[in-house]
mmCIF file of C-alpha atoms in Angstrom:
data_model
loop_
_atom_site.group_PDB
_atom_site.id
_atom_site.type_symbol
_atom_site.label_atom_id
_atom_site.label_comp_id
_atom_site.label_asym_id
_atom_site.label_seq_id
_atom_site.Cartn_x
_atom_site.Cartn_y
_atom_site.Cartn_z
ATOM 1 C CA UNK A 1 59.614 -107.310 136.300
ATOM 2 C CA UNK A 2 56.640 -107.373 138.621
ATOM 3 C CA UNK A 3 54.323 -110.128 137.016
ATOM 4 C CA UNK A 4 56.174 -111.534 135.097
ATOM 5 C CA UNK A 5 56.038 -114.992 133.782
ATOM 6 C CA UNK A 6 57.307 -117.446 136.225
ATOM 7 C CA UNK A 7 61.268 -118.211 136.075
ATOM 8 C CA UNK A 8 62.384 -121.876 135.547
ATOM 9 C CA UNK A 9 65.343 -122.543 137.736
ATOM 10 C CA UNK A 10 67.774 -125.449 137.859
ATOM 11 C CA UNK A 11 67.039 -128.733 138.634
ATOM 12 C CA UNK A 12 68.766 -131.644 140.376
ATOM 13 C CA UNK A 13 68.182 -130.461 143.715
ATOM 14 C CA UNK A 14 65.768 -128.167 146.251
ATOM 15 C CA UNK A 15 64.648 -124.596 146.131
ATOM 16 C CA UNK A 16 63.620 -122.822 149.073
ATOM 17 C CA UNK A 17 62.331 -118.715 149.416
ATOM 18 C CA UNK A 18 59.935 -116.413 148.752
ATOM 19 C CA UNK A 19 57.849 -116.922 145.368
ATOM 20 C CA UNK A 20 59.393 -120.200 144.967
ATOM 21 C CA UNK A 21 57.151 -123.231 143.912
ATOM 22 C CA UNK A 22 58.978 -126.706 143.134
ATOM 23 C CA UNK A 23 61.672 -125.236 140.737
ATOM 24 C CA UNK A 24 60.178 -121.773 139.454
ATOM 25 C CA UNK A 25 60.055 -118.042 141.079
ATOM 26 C CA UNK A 26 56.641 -116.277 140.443
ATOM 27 C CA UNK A 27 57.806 -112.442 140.738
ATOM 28 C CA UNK A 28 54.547 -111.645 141.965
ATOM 29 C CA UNK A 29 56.138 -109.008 145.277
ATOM 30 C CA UNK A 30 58.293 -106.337 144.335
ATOM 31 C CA UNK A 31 61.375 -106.337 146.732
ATOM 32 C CA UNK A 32 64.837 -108.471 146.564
ATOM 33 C CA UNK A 33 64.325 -112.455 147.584
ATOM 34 C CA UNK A 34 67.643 -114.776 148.429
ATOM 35 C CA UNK A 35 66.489 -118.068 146.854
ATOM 36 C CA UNK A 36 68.541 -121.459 148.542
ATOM 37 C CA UNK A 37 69.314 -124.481 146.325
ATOM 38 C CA UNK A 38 70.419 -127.281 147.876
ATOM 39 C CA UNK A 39 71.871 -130.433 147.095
ATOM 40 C CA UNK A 40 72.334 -133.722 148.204
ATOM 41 C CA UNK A 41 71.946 -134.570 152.478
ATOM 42 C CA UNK A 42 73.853 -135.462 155.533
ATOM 43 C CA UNK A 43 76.922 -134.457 155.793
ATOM 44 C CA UNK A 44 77.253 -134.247 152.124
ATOM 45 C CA UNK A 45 74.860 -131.796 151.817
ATOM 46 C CA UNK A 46 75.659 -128.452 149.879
ATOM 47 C CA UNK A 47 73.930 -125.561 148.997
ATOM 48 C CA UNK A 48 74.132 -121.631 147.711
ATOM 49 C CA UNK A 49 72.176 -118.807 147.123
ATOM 50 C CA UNK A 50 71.041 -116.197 144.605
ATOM 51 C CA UNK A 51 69.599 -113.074 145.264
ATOM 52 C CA UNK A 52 66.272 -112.322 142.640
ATOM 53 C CA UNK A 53 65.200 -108.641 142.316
ATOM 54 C CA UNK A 54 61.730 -107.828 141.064
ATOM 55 C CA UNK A 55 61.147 -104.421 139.723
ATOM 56 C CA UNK A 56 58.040 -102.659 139.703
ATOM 57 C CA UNK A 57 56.430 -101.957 136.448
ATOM 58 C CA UNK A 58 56.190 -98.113 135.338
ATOM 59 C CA UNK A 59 53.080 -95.672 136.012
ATOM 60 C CA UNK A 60 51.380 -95.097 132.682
ATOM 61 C CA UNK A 61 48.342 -92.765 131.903
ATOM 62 C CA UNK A 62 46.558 -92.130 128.728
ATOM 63 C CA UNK A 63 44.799 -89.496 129.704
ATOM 64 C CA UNK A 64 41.152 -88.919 130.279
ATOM 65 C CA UNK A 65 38.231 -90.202 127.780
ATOM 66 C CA UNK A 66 36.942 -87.724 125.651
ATOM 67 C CA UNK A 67 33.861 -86.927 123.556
ATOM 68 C CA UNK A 68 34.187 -85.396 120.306
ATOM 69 C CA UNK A 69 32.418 -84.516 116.673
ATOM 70 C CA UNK A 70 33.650 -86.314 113.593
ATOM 71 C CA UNK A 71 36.739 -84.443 111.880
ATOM 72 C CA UNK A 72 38.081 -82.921 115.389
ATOM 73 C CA UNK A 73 41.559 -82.972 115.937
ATOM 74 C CA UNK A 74 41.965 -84.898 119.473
ATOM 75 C CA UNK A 75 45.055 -84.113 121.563
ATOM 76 C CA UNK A 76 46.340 -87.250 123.404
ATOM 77 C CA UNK A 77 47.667 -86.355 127.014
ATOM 78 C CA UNK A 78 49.500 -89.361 128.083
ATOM 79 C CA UNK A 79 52.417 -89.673 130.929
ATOM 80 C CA UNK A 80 54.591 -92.598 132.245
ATOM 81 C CA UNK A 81 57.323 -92.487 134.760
ATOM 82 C CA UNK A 82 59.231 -95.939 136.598
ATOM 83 C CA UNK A 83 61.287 -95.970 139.770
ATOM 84 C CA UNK A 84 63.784 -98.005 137.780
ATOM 85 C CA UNK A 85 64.399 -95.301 136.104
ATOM 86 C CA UNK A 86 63.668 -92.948 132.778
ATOM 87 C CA UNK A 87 61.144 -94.313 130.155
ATOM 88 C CA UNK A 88 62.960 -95.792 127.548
ATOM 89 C CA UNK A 89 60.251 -95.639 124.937
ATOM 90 C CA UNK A 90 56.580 -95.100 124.765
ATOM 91 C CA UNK A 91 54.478 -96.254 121.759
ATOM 92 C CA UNK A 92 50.507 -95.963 120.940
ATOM 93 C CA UNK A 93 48.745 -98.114 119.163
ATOM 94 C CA UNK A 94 45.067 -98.441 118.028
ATOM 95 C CA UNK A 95 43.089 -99.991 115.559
ATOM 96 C CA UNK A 96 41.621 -97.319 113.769
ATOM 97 C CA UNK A 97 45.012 -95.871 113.547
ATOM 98 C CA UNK A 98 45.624 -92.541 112.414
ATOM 99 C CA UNK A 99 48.056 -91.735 114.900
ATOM 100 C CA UNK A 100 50.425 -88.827 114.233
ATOM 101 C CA UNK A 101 53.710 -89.620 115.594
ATOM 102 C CA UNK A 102 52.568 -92.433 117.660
ATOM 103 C CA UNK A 103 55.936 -92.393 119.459
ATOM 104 C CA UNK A 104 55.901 -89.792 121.798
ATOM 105 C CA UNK A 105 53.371 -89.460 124.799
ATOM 106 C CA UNK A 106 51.451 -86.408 123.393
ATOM 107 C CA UNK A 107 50.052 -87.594 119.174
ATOM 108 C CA UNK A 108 47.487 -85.888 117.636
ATOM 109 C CA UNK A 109 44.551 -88.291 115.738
ATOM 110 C CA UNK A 110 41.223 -87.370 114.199
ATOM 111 C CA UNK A 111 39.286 -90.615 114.351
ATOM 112 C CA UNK A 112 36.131 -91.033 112.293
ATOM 113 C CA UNK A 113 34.666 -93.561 114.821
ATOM 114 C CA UNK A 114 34.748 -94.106 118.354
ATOM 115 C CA UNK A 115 37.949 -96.285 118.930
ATOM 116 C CA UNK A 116 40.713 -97.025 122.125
ATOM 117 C CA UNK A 117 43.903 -96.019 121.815
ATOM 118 C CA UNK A 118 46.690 -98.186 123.571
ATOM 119 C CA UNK A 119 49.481 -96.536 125.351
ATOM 120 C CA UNK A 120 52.359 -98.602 126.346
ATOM 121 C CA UNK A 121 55.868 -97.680 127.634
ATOM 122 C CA UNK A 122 58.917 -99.021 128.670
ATOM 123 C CA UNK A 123 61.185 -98.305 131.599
ATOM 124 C CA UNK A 124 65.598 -98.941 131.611
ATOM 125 C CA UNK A 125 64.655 -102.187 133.409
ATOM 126 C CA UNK A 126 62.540 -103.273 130.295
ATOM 127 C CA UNK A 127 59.734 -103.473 132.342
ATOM 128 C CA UNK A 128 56.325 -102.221 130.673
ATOM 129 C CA UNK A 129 53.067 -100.893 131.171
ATOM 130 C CA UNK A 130 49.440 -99.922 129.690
ATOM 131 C CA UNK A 131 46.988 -98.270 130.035
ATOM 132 C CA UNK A 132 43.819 -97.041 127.005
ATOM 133 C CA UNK A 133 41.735 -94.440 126.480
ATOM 134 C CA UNK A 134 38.664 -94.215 124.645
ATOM 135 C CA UNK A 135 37.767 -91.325 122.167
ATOM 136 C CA UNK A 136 33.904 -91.156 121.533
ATOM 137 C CA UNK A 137 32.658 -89.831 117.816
ATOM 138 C CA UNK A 138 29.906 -88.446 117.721
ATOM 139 C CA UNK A 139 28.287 -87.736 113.687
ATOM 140 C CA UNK A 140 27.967 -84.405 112.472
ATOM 141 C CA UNK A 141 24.442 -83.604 112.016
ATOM 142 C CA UNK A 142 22.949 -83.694 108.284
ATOM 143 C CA UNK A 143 22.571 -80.456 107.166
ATOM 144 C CA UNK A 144 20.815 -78.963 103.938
ATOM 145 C CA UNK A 145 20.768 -75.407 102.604
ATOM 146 C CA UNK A 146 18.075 -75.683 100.700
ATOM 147 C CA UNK A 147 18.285 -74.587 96.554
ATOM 148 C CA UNK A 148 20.573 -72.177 95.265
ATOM 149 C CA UNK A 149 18.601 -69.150 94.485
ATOM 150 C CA UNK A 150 18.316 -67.086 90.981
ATOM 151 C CA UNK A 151 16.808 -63.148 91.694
ATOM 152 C CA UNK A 152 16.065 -59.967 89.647
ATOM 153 C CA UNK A 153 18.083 -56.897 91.123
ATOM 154 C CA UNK A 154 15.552 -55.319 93.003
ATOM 155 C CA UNK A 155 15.140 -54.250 96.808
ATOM 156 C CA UNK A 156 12.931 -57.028 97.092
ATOM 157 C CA UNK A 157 12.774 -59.492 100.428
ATOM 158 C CA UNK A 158 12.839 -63.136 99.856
ATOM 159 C CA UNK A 159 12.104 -65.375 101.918
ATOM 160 C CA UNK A 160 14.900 -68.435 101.984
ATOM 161 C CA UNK A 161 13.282 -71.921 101.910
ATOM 162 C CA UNK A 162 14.178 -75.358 101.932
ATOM 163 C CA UNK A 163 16.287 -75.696 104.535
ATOM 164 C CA UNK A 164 16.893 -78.155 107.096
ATOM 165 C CA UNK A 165 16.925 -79.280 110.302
ATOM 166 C CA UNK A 166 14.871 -76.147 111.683
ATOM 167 C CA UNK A 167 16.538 -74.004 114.044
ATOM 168 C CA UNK A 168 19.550 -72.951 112.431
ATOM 169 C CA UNK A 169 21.599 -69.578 111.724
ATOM 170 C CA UNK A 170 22.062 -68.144 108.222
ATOM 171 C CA UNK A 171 25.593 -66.263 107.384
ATOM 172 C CA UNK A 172 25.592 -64.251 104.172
ATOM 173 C CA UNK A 173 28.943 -62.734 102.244
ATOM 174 C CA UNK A 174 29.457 -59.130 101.887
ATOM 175 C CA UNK A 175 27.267 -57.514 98.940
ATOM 176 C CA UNK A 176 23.829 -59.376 99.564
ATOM 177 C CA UNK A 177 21.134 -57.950 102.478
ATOM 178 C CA UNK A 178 20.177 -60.900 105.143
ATOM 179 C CA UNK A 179 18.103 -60.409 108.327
ATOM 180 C CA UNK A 180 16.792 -63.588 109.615
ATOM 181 C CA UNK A 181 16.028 -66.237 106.742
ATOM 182 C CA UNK A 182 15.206 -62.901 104.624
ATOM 183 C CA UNK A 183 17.210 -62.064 101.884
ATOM 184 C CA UNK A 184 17.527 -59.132 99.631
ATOM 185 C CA UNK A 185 19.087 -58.271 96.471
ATOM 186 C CA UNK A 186 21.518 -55.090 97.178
ATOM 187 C CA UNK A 187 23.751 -55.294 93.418
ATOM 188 C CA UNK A 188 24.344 -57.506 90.613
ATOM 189 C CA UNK A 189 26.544 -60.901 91.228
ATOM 190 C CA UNK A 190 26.832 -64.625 92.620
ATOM 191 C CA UNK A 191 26.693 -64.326 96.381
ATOM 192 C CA UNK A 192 27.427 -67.016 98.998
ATOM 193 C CA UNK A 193 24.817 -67.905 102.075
ATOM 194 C CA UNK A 194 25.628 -70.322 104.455
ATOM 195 C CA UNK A 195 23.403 -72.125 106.845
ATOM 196 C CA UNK A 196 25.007 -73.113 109.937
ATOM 197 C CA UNK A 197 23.200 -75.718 112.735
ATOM 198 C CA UNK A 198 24.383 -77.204 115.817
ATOM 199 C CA UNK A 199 23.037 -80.239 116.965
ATOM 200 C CA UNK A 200 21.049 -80.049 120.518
ATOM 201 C CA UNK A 201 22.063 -83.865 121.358
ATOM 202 C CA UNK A 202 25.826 -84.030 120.463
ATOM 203 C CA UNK A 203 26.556 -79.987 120.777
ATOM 204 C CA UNK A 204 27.988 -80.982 117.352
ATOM 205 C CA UNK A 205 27.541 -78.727 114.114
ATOM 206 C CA UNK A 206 27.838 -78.403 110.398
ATOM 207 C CA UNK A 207 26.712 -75.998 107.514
ATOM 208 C CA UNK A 208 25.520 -75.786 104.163
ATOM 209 C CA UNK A 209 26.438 -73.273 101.482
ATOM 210 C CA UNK A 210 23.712 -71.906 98.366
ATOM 211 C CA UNK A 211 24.532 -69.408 95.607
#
């Protein structure tokens, strides 16, 4: 394969050709060389010849980087393809792991932190190739709903405190009045409110939940 480590020959006589240095090839040109050994001198001199292919090494993509908020599900798009013909296997590998069936060319992960994932594959000729991408992680942004609230039955406003970062939306379940960070008593029961806030920085968001 192209670049691969240099091939010892025989010794016990001279090498001659393309990529030849005192008795190794360096495969460092992809094409077909004829490589001469030759023995001896004069009239008593002999020699042959053997023919060295060097294959190219496979195309290999891992996609494009992305940028994503902790817990996301991240799609990797990878692709490899070899003039010496069909990918034999393709495997990624990464040190956070987490992979989900790293042996195809499209694995899910969900990484935590910002880590490179390796994707290497092999062609019929053995030959190999890699290429990485990098999946940024950016933190979901601390979020706090405030205390969970105890009020009489009453069409009364109250006004929801507490809560932080500033800026966020509040949700509310069916069976308990909200408009704004107002809420108001409309029948007896445990009701859920959920504060929901998106981070301006990463565009990444999380919520809170009070009773």
């Amino acid at each position: 394969c192209l670049n691969a480590p240099a091939v010892a020959l025989p010794t016990g006589g001279t090498w001659s050709g393309t990529g030849v240095t005192a008795n190794a090839f360096t495969p460092s040109t992809v094409g077909t060389f004829n490589l001469t050994f030759t023995v001896g001198s004069g009239s008593c001199q002999t020699a042959d010849q053997v023919a060295v292919t060097v294959n190219p090494l496979p195309t290999v993509n891992a996609g494009p980087d992305q940028t994503v908020c902790a817990g996301t599900v991240v799609n990797l798009t990878g692709t490899g393809a070899s003039a010496n013909g069909a990918i034999q296997t393709t495997t990624w590998s990464s040190p956070c792991g987490g992979i989900t069936n790293s042996l195809t060319l499209t694995p899910t992960v969900t990484p935590t932190t910002t880590c490179v994932y390796n994707l290497t594959v092999v062609d019929a000729e053995s030959c190999s190739a890699q290429d990485q991408v990098t999946i940024t992680v950016n933190p979901l942004p601390t979020v706090n709903a405030g205390p969970d609230l105890n009020l009489c039955n009453q069409p009364i406003a109250t006004t929801l405190t507490g809560f932080s970062p500033a800026g966020g939306t509040w949700t509310a379940a069916p069976g308990i009045g909200l408009s704004g960070t107002s809420v108001t008593p409309q029948g007896n029961g445990s009701f859920n409110l959920t504060y929901t806030y998106t981070s301006p920085a990463t565009n990444c968001t999380n919520s809170d939940v009070i009773v």
